[in-house]
Amino acid sequence: METFRLYMLTWNVATRPPEEDVKSMLGLREQMGSLNQPDMFVVGLQEVKSQPQNMLMDALMGNPWTNAFRDPLARCGYIIIRTVRLQGIVLLVFILRKHLLRVRDIESLYTKTGFGGMWGNKGAVSVRFAVSGVSVCLLNCHLTPHDHLLADRISDYNIILDDQVFSIKETANIFFHDYVFWIGDLNFRLKEEAGTAVEIDEKLRRKGKTSGNVTPDVKKSSEKTLEDCESDDFDSGNIKSLLEEDQLHFVMTSGAAFSELVEEPITFPPTYKFLFNSSDYDLKRRPSWTDRILYRVNENAYENLTLGAKQLSYKSHPQYLQSDHKPVTAQFEIKVISDYEDRLVHFHPIGTWYLDEENFASFALGDDVNATPWDWIGVFKEGFVSIEDYVSYVYVPKPPESFSTLRAEVAEEATASDSADDSKKNVLTEDADISSCKSGAKPKKQRAWMRATFPDTSLQSTGTYQLLYLTQGSSSVLGISAPFRVERRDPMNKEVGLKIPMHQWGAASAPSTPSRATLD
């Protein structure tokens, strides 16, 4: 097995637009270029402004918060594989470009819990997927607020569990997944026994021990803000004693809610509620750890394999001031299956395409790929940052019966050849000398090529592009072509361009309609 690293972030942004550079909370300055670079970033936001006019502008121009995280992560080689939003609750999932072919069966859901389930100001959004042979479920939630509404938060939790049912039977339930990460503004507060807001604030800023005389130019503990303080300025004993009055710990211990999950020890001060643009608590509310990151591992889900997760960090970022919450992050390493391959599509190297002409691409389906009429091949500019950034696309129909027969004949030929001469094992035919396009996948013996025809209206500008084969619904990327150029042919030379008879590849669709792939 091998490790796969995830970086989790949760932040209630209090309806504010992005005003501060997010690179520090993502750890980009210290991690990029290192061997410990995360394989995936998971960003959960709450209270993203969601008035009708904001939703309309976000649909037209893009959500500013999505852009704020996308841009720095894209520069470090990450691609958005799924975005899901329920009003102000947003979940963004980024993965390193080199891992794109390792992710399968992406599905997202949402659950409304506000106003008896009629309103999405509170609730949860989720994304589930498989990566390198293991299943992962990510949830971002915003539960009912206020100290005295503990029962409502417990109810929210149970409603989310009951409501979220995924389409893949083996992982239909949230907790059927191998790994579950539950993040968000859970809104659990400190009980009254913890003291008043002023008393809690004083406890947090007071060291348990004193040592020597304090020089006049050193601030008293009670005068320090969180921005002034280092982590060791806080009395860990006081933090621990306050957490004994934490509502979330209470319900986890009693089994009322979240008892299926684990939370590593908290060593940072409460992340709510602050004065805006300040690191001073708003003492109208009792400071609390509302922003949390929990997880679960089904260690013995497979025979002869033991899964596991190791949490590497769990911290808040008090230097961010624009919200009344502080961001909270955690890093994990999970165990996944080494050299796992699943449903790969291989593209034949693509030559130069030309604007205002029909263009073609050949590809071969892996033996375990069951194409559907709604699978599609998208044209993307090189350096794309989201699998939703396609320029154009064509549908790929289910191959005809002869396709399966041909693949079976190829397999029989390969088996016979291997038996006759061991020295020729794994030698590909000329037709099967394919590019798996940086996927690291081992090409399989195949001759059954399909060809996709792209109408002359598919592209509007020259440049470098790539093709992606995607499944409908889950948007799993099964194949990526090598980059290829799109040029504008010199009108004087257009007539001497290679012409391929239509009967050689099958009938072509009219340029004005989505093209269909044909069997080579």
Short mmCIF file of C-alpha atoms in Angstrom, two decimals:
data_model
loop_
_atom_site.label_atom_id
_atom_site.label_comp_id
_atom_site.label_asym_id
_atom_site.label_seq_id
_atom_site.Cartn_x
_atom_site.Cartn_y
_atom_site.Cartn_z
CA MET A 1 0.00 0.00 0.00
CA GLU A 2 1.00 3.64 -0.33
CA THR A 3 0.05 6.89 1.37
CA PHE A 4 -2.19 9.62 -0.02
CA ARG A 5 -2.10 13.00 1.71
CA LEU A 6 -5.18 15.21 2.20
CA TYR A 7 -5.26 18.80 3.45
CA MET A 8 -8.59 19.80 5.03
CA LEU A 9 -9.75 23.37 5.62
CA THR A 10 -12.97 24.71 7.14
CA TRP A 11 -13.85 28.39 7.48
CA ASN A 12 -17.04 30.31 8.15
CA VAL A 13 -16.48 33.48 6.12
CA ALA A 14 -19.45 35.39 7.63
CA THR A 15 -20.81 36.54 4.21
CA ARG A 16 -17.64 38.58 3.59
CA PRO A 17 -15.91 38.54 0.19
CA PRO A 18 -12.30 37.33 0.08
CA GLU A 19 -10.06 40.10 1.38
CA GLU A 20 -6.97 38.23 2.62
CA ASP A 21 -4.44 36.02 0.83
CA VAL A 22 -5.36 32.40 1.51
CA LYS A 23 -1.93 30.92 0.68
CA SER A 24 -0.80 30.89 4.31
CA MET A 25 -3.80 28.94 5.60
CA LEU A 26 -3.26 26.44 2.78
CA GLY A 27 0.38 26.04 3.78
CA LEU A 28 1.46 26.73 0.21
CA ARG A 29 4.58 28.66 1.16
CA GLU A 30 6.15 25.85 3.15
CA GLN A 31 4.81 22.80 1.30
CA MET A 32 5.05 23.44 -2.40
CA GLY A 33 7.89 21.65 -4.09
CA SER A 34 8.45 19.38 -1.10
CA LEU A 35 8.03 15.64 -1.01
CA ASN A 36 5.19 16.16 1.46
CA GLN A 37 3.04 18.18 -0.92
CA PRO A 38 -0.63 17.24 -0.36
CA ASP A 39 -2.21 15.09 -3.03
CA MET A 40 -5.62 16.65 -2.41
CA PHE A 41 -7.01 19.85 -0.90
CA VAL A 42 -10.53 19.89 0.54
CA VAL A 43 -11.97 23.35 1.27
CA GLY A 44 -15.22 23.70 3.19
CA LEU A 45 -16.75 27.16 3.50
CA GLN A 46 -19.84 28.33 5.35
CA GLU A 47 -21.84 31.55 5.09
CA VAL A 48 -20.67 32.41 1.60
CA LYS A 49 -22.94 35.28 0.63
CA SER A 50 -25.95 33.80 -1.12
CA GLN A 51 -28.48 36.53 -1.76
CA PRO A 52 -30.25 36.08 -5.14
CA GLN A 53 -28.16 38.78 -6.78
CA ASN A 54 -24.96 37.13 -5.49
CA MET A 55 -26.02 33.71 -6.76
CA LEU A 56 -26.74 35.21 -10.20
CA MET A 57 -23.38 36.96 -10.38
CA ASP A 58 -21.60 33.82 -9.17
CA ALA A 59 -23.26 31.83 -11.94
CA LEU A 60 -22.12 34.36 -14.54
CA MET A 61 -18.71 35.37 -13.23
CA GLY A 62 -17.74 32.57 -10.87
CA ASN A 63 -17.90 32.50 -7.10
CA PRO A 64 -15.21 34.88 -5.71
CA TRP A 65 -14.36 32.44 -2.92
CA THR A 66 -13.90 29.56 -5.36
CA ASN A 67 -11.61 31.78 -7.43
CA ALA A 68 -9.67 32.85 -4.33
CA PHE A 69 -8.69 29.23 -3.61
CA ARG A 70 -8.54 28.02 -7.21
CA ASP A 71 -5.97 30.51 -8.46
CA PRO A 72 -3.11 29.84 -6.00
CA LEU A 73 -3.76 26.09 -6.05
CA ALA A 74 -3.82 26.03 -9.86
CA ARG A 75 -0.38 27.63 -9.91
CA CYS A 76 0.83 24.71 -7.77
CA GLY A 77 -0.58 22.07 -10.11
CA TYR A 78 -4.04 21.38 -8.62
CA ILE A 79 -7.29 20.88 -10.54
CA ILE A 80 -10.85 21.22 -9.23
CA ILE A 81 -12.57 17.87 -9.60
CA ARG A 82 -15.85 18.83 -7.93
CA THR A 83 -17.60 21.89 -6.52
CA VAL A 84 -20.91 21.56 -4.67
CA ARG A 85 -22.89 24.40 -3.11
CA LEU A 86 -26.00 24.69 -0.97
CA GLN A 87 -26.65 28.41 -0.63
CA GLY A 88 -23.81 29.57 1.61
CA ILE A 89 -22.29 26.11 2.19
CA VAL A 90 -19.55 25.36 -0.36
CA LEU A 91 -17.27 22.34 -0.76
CA LEU A 92 -14.30 22.46 -3.14
CA VAL A 93 -12.17 19.40 -3.94
CA PHE A 94 -8.77 19.87 -5.63
CA ILE A 95 -6.33 17.16 -6.71
CA LEU A 96 -2.83 17.22 -8.16
CA ARG A 97 -2.98 17.05 -11.93
CA LYS A 98 -0.86 13.87 -11.98
CA HIS A 99 -3.50 12.04 -9.91
CA LEU A 100 -6.49 12.91 -12.09
CA LEU A 101 -6.75 9.41 -13.55
CA ARG A 102 -6.73 7.83 -10.08
CA VAL A 103 -10.15 9.24 -9.10
CA ARG A 104 -13.37 7.43 -9.99
CA ASP A 105 -17.13 7.58 -9.34
CA ILE A 106 -17.46 11.13 -8.09
CA GLU A 107 -20.89 11.94 -6.68
CA SER A 108 -22.20 14.91 -4.70
CA LEU A 109 -25.27 15.41 -2.53
CA TYR A 110 -26.76 18.08 -0.30
CA THR A 111 -29.17 18.12 2.63
CA LYS A 112 -31.19 21.10 3.84
CA THR A 113 -31.85 21.34 7.58
CA GLY A 114 -32.85 25.01 7.94
CA PHE A 115 -36.48 25.76 8.79
CA GLY A 116 -37.44 22.12 9.08
CA GLY A 117 -35.58 21.10 5.96
CA MET A 118 -37.14 23.72 3.70
CA TRP A 119 -34.21 26.12 3.60
CA GLY A 120 -30.55 25.57 2.79
CA ASN A 121 -29.03 28.18 5.07
CA LYS A 122 -28.14 25.23 7.30
CA GLY A 123 -27.36 21.70 6.25
CA ALA A 124 -24.59 19.75 4.58
CA VAL A 125 -22.97 19.14 1.20
CA SER A 126 -20.91 16.06 0.39
CA VAL A 127 -18.63 14.59 -2.25
CA ARG A 128 -17.82 10.89 -2.45
CA PHE A 129 -15.32 9.22 -4.78
CA ALA A 130 -12.87 6.37 -5.08
CA VAL A 131 -9.13 7.00 -5.26
CA SER A 132 -6.59 4.25 -5.89
CA GLY A 133 -9.10 1.56 -4.97
CA VAL A 134 -10.46 3.00 -1.70
CA SER A 135 -13.67 4.97 -1.14
CA VAL A 136 -13.72 8.41 0.47
CA CYS A 137 -16.65 10.56 1.63
CA LEU A 138 -16.19 14.27 2.38
CA LEU A 139 -18.84 16.33 4.17
CA ASN A 140 -19.01 20.04 4.91
CA CYS A 141 -21.84 21.16 7.17
CA HIS A 142 -23.26 24.18 8.94
CA LEU A 143 -25.47 23.14 11.82
CA THR A 144 -28.02 25.00 13.95
CA PRO A 145 -26.45 27.83 16.02
CA HIS A 146 -26.92 29.12 19.61
CA ASP A 147 -25.87 27.62 22.91
CA HIS A 148 -29.28 26.33 23.96
CA LEU A 149 -30.15 24.51 20.70
CA LEU A 150 -28.00 21.44 21.28
CA ALA A 151 -30.93 19.12 20.55
CA ASP A 152 -31.37 20.74 17.14
CA ARG A 153 -27.73 20.12 16.26
CA ILE A 154 -28.13 16.48 17.19
CA SER A 155 -31.24 16.33 15.02
CA ASP A 156 -29.37 17.96 12.10
CA TYR A 157 -26.71 15.27 12.31
CA ASN A 158 -29.22 12.43 12.17
CA ILE A 159 -31.17 14.04 9.34
CA ILE A 160 -27.98 14.32 7.28
CA LEU A 161 -27.12 10.67 7.89
CA ASP A 162 -30.61 9.51 6.89
CA ASP A 163 -30.95 11.80 3.89
CA GLN A 164 -27.64 11.24 2.14
CA VAL A 165 -27.85 8.03 0.12
CA PHE A 166 -25.36 7.56 -2.70
CA SER A 167 -25.97 5.65 -5.91
CA ILE A 168 -23.21 3.06 -5.51
CA LYS A 169 -24.75 0.31 -3.43
CA GLU A 170 -21.59 -0.73 -1.58
CA THR A 171 -21.11 2.81 -0.29
CA ALA A 172 -24.70 4.05 -0.24
CA ASN A 173 -24.39 5.16 3.38
CA ILE A 174 -21.90 7.80 4.52
CA PHE A 175 -20.29 5.41 6.99
CA PHE A 176 -20.05 2.58 4.44
CA HIS A 177 -17.04 4.40 2.94
CA ASP A 178 -13.49 3.39 3.77
CA TYR A 179 -12.65 6.93 4.86
CA VAL A 180 -15.00 9.68 6.04
CA PHE A 181 -13.97 13.28 6.73
CA TRP A 182 -16.59 15.52 8.32
CA ILE A 183 -15.70 19.21 8.53
CA GLY A 184 -17.53 22.48 9.00
CA ASP A 185 -19.08 24.92 11.41
CA LEU A 186 -20.69 22.32 13.64
CA ASN A 187 -21.77 25.13 15.98
CA PHE A 188 -21.27 23.17 19.20
CA ARG A 189 -20.62 25.55 22.09
CA LEU A 190 -19.15 25.49 25.57
CA LYS A 191 -21.62 24.70 28.31
CA GLU A 192 -22.52 27.24 30.98
CA GLU A 193 -20.25 25.41 33.42
CA ALA A 194 -17.26 26.71 31.45
CA GLY A 195 -17.97 30.21 32.79
CA THR A 196 -18.93 33.53 31.29
CA ALA A 197 -17.40 34.91 28.10
CA VAL A 198 -15.14 37.21 30.13
CA GLU A 199 -14.00 34.37 32.40
CA ILE A 200 -13.21 32.12 29.43
CA ASP A 201 -11.27 34.91 27.74
CA GLU A 202 -9.19 35.47 30.87
CA LYS A 203 -8.46 31.75 31.22
CA LEU A 204 -7.26 31.54 27.63
CA ARG A 205 -4.81 34.43 27.98
CA ARG A 206 -3.44 33.47 31.40
CA LYS A 207 -0.47 31.17 31.70
CA GLY A 208 -0.75 28.63 34.45
CA LYS A 209 2.74 29.39 35.74
CA THR A 210 4.78 32.55 36.26
CA SER A 211 8.52 32.78 36.03
CA GLY A 212 10.49 35.75 37.32
CA ASN A 213 9.76 39.42 36.90
CA VAL A 214 7.98 40.75 33.84
CA THR A 215 9.76 43.60 32.12
CA PRO A 216 7.72 46.79 31.59
CA ASP A 217 7.78 46.57 27.79
CA VAL A 218 6.17 43.11 27.76
CA LYS A 219 2.40 43.08 27.41
CA LYS A 220 0.39 41.59 30.23
CA SER A 221 -1.31 38.36 29.21
CA SER A 222 -4.70 39.97 29.57
CA GLU A 223 -3.66 42.68 27.10
CA LYS A 224 -2.53 40.26 24.40
CA THR A 225 -4.64 39.45 21.39
CA LEU A 226 -4.57 36.08 19.65
CA GLU A 227 -2.52 37.72 16.91
CA ASP A 228 0.16 38.58 19.48
CA CYS A 229 0.21 35.11 20.98
CA GLU A 230 2.16 32.08 19.90
CA SER A 231 0.64 28.67 20.48
CA ASP A 232 2.70 28.15 23.63
CA ASP A 233 1.40 31.44 25.12
CA PHE A 234 -1.85 29.66 25.92
CA ASP A 235 -2.15 27.45 28.93
CA SER A 236 -2.76 23.99 27.53
CA GLY A 237 -4.21 23.00 30.88
CA ASN A 238 -6.86 25.70 30.64
CA ILE A 239 -7.66 24.72 27.03
CA LYS A 240 -8.03 21.12 28.13
CA SER A 241 -10.26 22.04 31.07
CA LEU A 242 -12.49 24.19 28.87
CA LEU A 243 -12.83 21.35 26.36
CA GLU A 244 -14.28 19.21 29.12
CA GLU A 245 -17.32 21.49 28.85
CA ASP A 246 -17.48 21.22 25.05
CA GLN A 247 -20.89 20.13 23.76
CA LEU A 248 -19.42 18.13 20.86
CA HIS A 249 -17.25 16.05 23.19
CA PHE A 250 -20.33 15.47 25.32
CA VAL A 251 -22.52 14.16 22.47
CA MET A 252 -19.69 12.03 21.05
CA THR A 253 -19.10 10.41 24.41
CA SER A 254 -22.80 9.87 25.11
CA GLY A 255 -23.46 8.45 21.64
CA ALA A 256 -26.06 11.09 20.80
CA ALA A 257 -24.20 12.31 17.68
CA PHE A 258 -20.85 12.04 15.90
CA SER A 259 -19.85 9.05 18.04
CA GLU A 260 -18.87 7.14 14.88
CA LEU A 261 -16.13 9.68 14.21
CA VAL A 262 -12.81 10.62 15.82
CA GLU A 263 -11.35 14.02 16.65
CA GLU A 264 -7.70 14.44 17.55
CA PRO A 265 -6.88 16.57 20.63
CA ILE A 266 -7.39 20.31 20.19
CA THR A 267 -4.44 22.51 21.22
CA PHE A 268 -5.61 25.85 19.80
CA PRO A 269 -7.97 28.40 21.41
CA PRO A 270 -11.66 28.70 20.47
CA THR A 271 -12.23 29.81 16.90
CA TYR A 272 -15.47 31.77 17.49
CA LYS A 273 -16.65 34.48 18.09
CA PHE A 274 -14.33 37.38 17.23
CA LEU A 275 -14.80 41.04 16.54
CA PHE A 276 -14.48 41.62 12.81
CA ASN A 277 -11.00 42.64 11.66
CA SER A 278 -9.65 41.76 15.08
CA SER A 279 -8.27 38.90 17.14
CA ASP A 280 -10.26 39.98 20.18
CA TYR A 281 -13.22 37.87 21.19
CA ASP A 282 -16.65 39.41 20.96
CA LEU A 283 -17.60 38.90 24.59
CA LYS A 284 -21.31 39.08 23.85
CA ARG A 285 -20.92 35.36 23.07
CA ARG A 286 -19.15 32.62 24.99
CA PRO A 287 -15.98 31.69 23.00
CA SER A 288 -16.34 28.20 21.53
CA TRP A 289 -14.75 25.68 19.22
CA THR A 290 -17.46 25.71 16.56
CA ASP A 291 -15.17 24.85 13.63
CA ARG A 292 -14.09 21.22 13.64
CA ILE A 293 -12.52 18.44 11.57
CA LEU A 294 -13.50 14.84 12.35
CA TYR A 295 -12.73 11.58 10.59
CA ARG A 296 -13.45 7.86 10.48
CA VAL A 297 -11.58 4.84 9.06
CA ASN A 298 -13.07 1.43 8.31
CA GLU A 299 -9.75 -0.33 8.85
CA ASN A 300 -10.82 -3.88 8.06
CA ALA A 301 -12.98 -3.28 5.00
CA TYR A 302 -10.88 -5.64 2.85
CA GLU A 303 -9.36 -9.07 3.34
CA ASN A 304 -5.58 -9.06 3.70
CA LEU A 305 -5.50 -5.26 3.77
CA THR A 306 -5.56 -2.94 6.75
CA LEU A 307 -6.49 0.67 6.05
CA GLY A 308 -5.39 3.52 8.24
CA ALA A 309 -5.26 7.28 8.61
CA LYS A 310 -2.65 9.36 10.37
CA GLN A 311 -3.46 12.94 11.32
CA LEU A 312 -0.37 15.10 10.88
CA SER A 313 -1.69 18.46 12.11
CA TYR A 314 -4.74 20.18 13.56
CA LYS A 315 -4.59 23.94 14.02
CA SER A 316 -6.31 27.27 13.64
CA HIS A 317 -4.99 30.33 11.82
CA PRO A 318 -5.56 33.34 14.08
CA GLN A 319 -3.81 35.80 11.75
CA TYR A 320 -6.91 35.89 9.52
CA LEU A 321 -9.13 38.74 10.71
CA GLN A 322 -11.90 39.38 8.20
CA SER A 323 -14.41 36.91 9.69
CA ASP A 324 -15.76 36.35 13.19
CA HIS A 325 -14.42 32.77 12.83
CA LYS A 326 -10.83 31.60 12.44
CA PRO A 327 -9.95 29.05 9.73
CA VAL A 328 -9.11 25.54 10.94
CA THR A 329 -6.95 23.08 9.00
CA ALA A 330 -5.80 19.48 9.37
CA GLN A 331 -3.56 17.21 7.33
CA PHE A 332 -4.00 13.46 6.98
CA GLU A 333 -2.18 10.58 5.40
CA ILE A 334 -4.40 7.68 4.38
CA LYS A 335 -3.46 4.28 3.05
CA VAL A 336 -4.49 3.49 -0.54
CA ILE A 337 -3.76 0.57 -2.86
CA SER A 338 -0.48 0.75 -4.79
CA ASP A 339 -0.44 0.55 -8.60
CA TYR A 340 -4.22 0.35 -8.75
CA GLU A 341 -5.73 0.67 -12.23
CA ASP A 342 -9.42 1.05 -12.99
CA ARG A 343 -11.23 1.68 -16.27
CA LEU A 344 -8.60 3.43 -18.37
CA VAL A 345 -9.06 4.87 -21.86
CA HIS A 346 -5.97 5.42 -23.99
CA PHE A 347 -5.65 8.08 -26.67
CA HIS A 348 -3.54 7.58 -29.77
CA PRO A 349 -1.04 10.46 -30.17
CA ILE A 350 -2.88 13.35 -31.81
CA GLY A 351 -1.38 15.35 -34.65
CA THR A 352 -2.05 18.97 -35.47
CA TRP A 353 -5.68 20.06 -35.66
CA TYR A 354 -6.91 22.93 -37.79
CA LEU A 355 -9.54 25.57 -37.19
CA ASP A 356 -12.69 25.52 -39.33
CA GLU A 357 -12.12 21.87 -40.28
CA GLU A 358 -13.33 18.55 -38.99
CA ASN A 359 -10.73 16.95 -36.75
CA PHE A 360 -10.32 13.42 -35.45
CA ALA A 361 -8.99 11.56 -32.43
CA SER A 362 -8.54 7.81 -31.93
CA PHE A 363 -8.84 6.09 -28.58
CA ALA A 364 -9.09 2.59 -27.15
CA LEU A 365 -11.26 1.46 -24.25
CA GLY A 366 -9.76 -0.69 -21.54
CA ASP A 367 -11.23 -4.17 -21.13
CA ASP A 368 -13.08 -3.06 -17.98
CA VAL A 369 -14.61 0.07 -19.52
CA ASN A 370 -18.34 -0.17 -20.22
CA ALA A 371 -19.02 2.88 -22.33
CA THR A 372 -22.45 4.50 -22.15
CA PRO A 373 -24.18 6.70 -24.74
CA TRP A 374 -23.56 9.68 -22.46
CA ASP A 375 -19.81 9.34 -22.02
CA TRP A 376 -18.11 12.27 -23.67
CA ILE A 377 -14.75 13.54 -24.86
CA GLY A 378 -14.03 17.13 -23.92
CA VAL A 379 -11.57 19.52 -25.53
CA PHE A 380 -9.60 21.42 -22.89
CA LYS A 381 -6.93 24.05 -23.15
CA GLU A 382 -3.59 22.85 -21.83
CA GLY A 383 -3.24 23.94 -18.21
CA PHE A 384 -6.97 23.68 -17.50
CA VAL A 385 -7.79 24.10 -13.78
CA SER A 386 -11.18 22.39 -13.60
CA ILE A 387 -12.84 19.46 -15.33
CA GLU A 388 -15.69 21.88 -16.04
CA ASP A 389 -13.41 24.08 -18.18
CA TYR A 390 -14.04 22.24 -21.46
CA VAL A 391 -14.13 24.25 -24.67
CA SER A 392 -16.28 21.78 -26.61
CA TYR A 393 -17.18 18.10 -26.54
CA VAL A 394 -18.59 15.15 -28.45
CA TYR A 395 -20.57 12.19 -27.12
CA VAL A 396 -19.26 8.64 -27.29
CA PRO A 397 -21.95 6.02 -27.98
CA LYS A 398 -21.82 2.49 -26.65
CA PRO A 399 -19.66 0.45 -29.04
CA PRO A 400 -21.47 -2.04 -31.31
CA GLU A 401 -21.54 -5.77 -30.58
CA SER A 402 -18.66 -6.33 -33.00
CA PHE A 403 -16.46 -4.28 -30.69
CA SER A 404 -16.71 -6.83 -27.87
CA THR A 405 -16.11 -9.67 -30.32
CA LEU A 406 -13.01 -7.97 -31.68
CA ARG A 407 -11.62 -7.36 -28.18
CA ALA A 408 -12.17 -11.03 -27.35
CA GLU A 409 -10.30 -12.09 -30.51
CA VAL A 410 -7.42 -9.82 -29.62
CA ALA A 411 -7.25 -11.30 -26.13
CA GLU A 412 -7.19 -14.84 -27.56
CA GLU A 413 -4.42 -13.88 -29.97
CA ALA A 414 -2.42 -12.37 -27.14
CA THR A 415 -2.84 -15.48 -24.97
CA ALA A 416 -1.81 -17.81 -27.81
CA SER A 417 1.20 -15.67 -28.63
CA ASP A 418 2.35 -15.59 -25.01
CA SER A 419 2.06 -19.37 -24.71
CA ALA A 420 4.05 -19.95 -27.88
CA ASP A 421 6.90 -17.58 -27.10
CA ASP A 422 7.47 -16.20 -23.59
CA SER A 423 9.98 -13.73 -24.97
CA LYS A 424 7.17 -11.90 -26.70
CA LYS A 425 5.12 -11.27 -23.57
CA ASN A 426 3.65 -7.79 -23.23
CA VAL A 427 4.80 -6.79 -26.73
CA LEU A 428 2.18 -4.49 -28.21
CA THR A 429 1.12 -4.49 -31.80
CA GLU A 430 1.77 -1.36 -33.82
CA ASP A 431 -1.85 -0.35 -33.53
CA ALA A 432 -1.68 -0.65 -29.75
CA ASP A 433 1.44 1.51 -29.36
CA ILE A 434 -0.50 4.13 -27.50
CA SER A 435 0.13 7.02 -25.18
CA SER A 436 -1.48 6.77 -21.79
CA CYS A 437 -0.63 10.45 -21.48
CA LYS A 438 1.28 10.68 -18.25
CA SER A 439 -1.16 8.46 -16.39
CA GLY A 440 1.53 5.97 -15.46
CA ALA A 441 -0.85 3.20 -16.57
CA LYS A 442 0.49 0.15 -18.36
CA PRO A 443 -1.03 -0.12 -21.86
CA LYS A 444 -3.07 -3.26 -22.47
CA LYS A 445 -3.07 -5.34 -25.61
CA GLN A 446 -5.82 -3.82 -27.75
CA ARG A 447 -6.52 -3.26 -31.42
CA ALA A 448 -10.11 -2.13 -31.23
CA TRP A 449 -9.71 1.59 -31.79
CA MET A 450 -12.56 4.06 -31.92
CA ARG A 451 -12.48 7.38 -33.66
CA ALA A 452 -14.23 10.57 -32.58
CA THR A 453 -15.07 13.26 -35.11
CA PHE A 454 -15.07 16.85 -33.93
CA PRO A 455 -17.11 19.33 -36.02
CA ASP A 456 -15.45 22.30 -37.69
CA THR A 457 -17.14 24.57 -35.13
CA SER A 458 -15.49 22.87 -32.13
CA LEU A 459 -12.63 25.34 -31.72
CA GLN A 460 -12.40 29.08 -32.11
CA SER A 461 -8.74 29.82 -31.41
CA THR A 462 -5.30 28.37 -31.96
CA GLY A 463 -3.20 27.05 -29.09
CA THR A 464 -2.30 23.87 -27.25
CA TYR A 465 -5.12 21.56 -26.15
CA GLN A 466 -5.79 18.18 -24.56
CA LEU A 467 -8.67 15.70 -24.77
CA LEU A 468 -10.31 14.12 -21.73
CA TYR A 469 -12.61 11.09 -21.77
CA LEU A 470 -15.25 11.56 -19.06
CA THR A 471 -18.15 9.51 -17.82
CA GLN A 472 -21.55 11.09 -17.51
CA GLY A 473 -22.82 11.83 -14.02
CA SER A 474 -19.74 10.97 -11.98
CA SER A 475 -17.43 12.96 -14.30
CA SER A 476 -14.70 10.37 -13.81
CA VAL A 477 -11.76 11.08 -16.09
CA LEU A 478 -10.84 7.78 -17.72
CA GLY A 479 -8.29 9.07 -20.19
CA ILE A 480 -6.18 12.13 -21.02
CA SER A 481 -4.48 12.74 -24.32
CA ALA A 482 -1.02 14.21 -24.72
CA PRO A 483 -1.06 17.95 -25.58
CA PHE A 484 -1.50 18.78 -29.25
CA ARG A 485 -1.51 21.94 -31.32
CA VAL A 486 -4.45 23.64 -33.03
CA GLU A 487 -3.44 25.88 -35.92
CA ARG A 488 -5.07 27.89 -38.66
CA ARG A 489 -4.26 26.37 -42.03
CA ASP A 490 -2.92 28.68 -44.72
CA PRO A 491 -5.85 29.17 -47.15
CA MET A 492 -3.48 28.61 -50.06
CA ASN A 493 -2.62 25.15 -48.72
CA LYS A 494 -6.03 24.14 -47.44
CA GLU A 495 -6.91 22.10 -50.49
CA VAL A 496 -3.84 19.89 -50.14
CA GLY A 497 -4.76 18.87 -46.59
CA LEU A 498 -5.28 15.18 -45.93
CA LYS A 499 -8.80 14.08 -46.76
CA ILE A 500 -10.12 10.92 -45.13
CA PRO A 501 -13.06 9.29 -46.91
CA MET A 502 -16.12 9.23 -44.70
CA HIS A 503 -16.84 5.57 -45.51
CA GLN A 504 -13.51 4.58 -43.96
CA TRP A 505 -14.67 5.69 -40.51
CA GLY A 506 -18.40 5.53 -40.78
CA ALA A 507 -20.94 8.28 -41.39
CA ALA A 508 -20.12 11.62 -39.79
CA SER A 509 -22.60 13.80 -37.99
CA ALA A 510 -23.52 17.16 -39.39
CA PRO A 511 -21.15 19.88 -38.12
CA SER A 512 -24.01 21.67 -36.39
CA THR A 513 -24.84 18.69 -34.15
CA PRO A 514 -22.80 16.86 -31.51
CA SER A 515 -20.49 14.41 -33.23
CA ARG A 516 -20.42 10.70 -32.48
CA ALA A 517 -17.46 8.37 -32.21
CA THR A 518 -17.21 5.42 -34.60
CA LEU A 519 -15.40 2.10 -34.51
CA ASP A 520 -12.13 2.05 -36.43
#
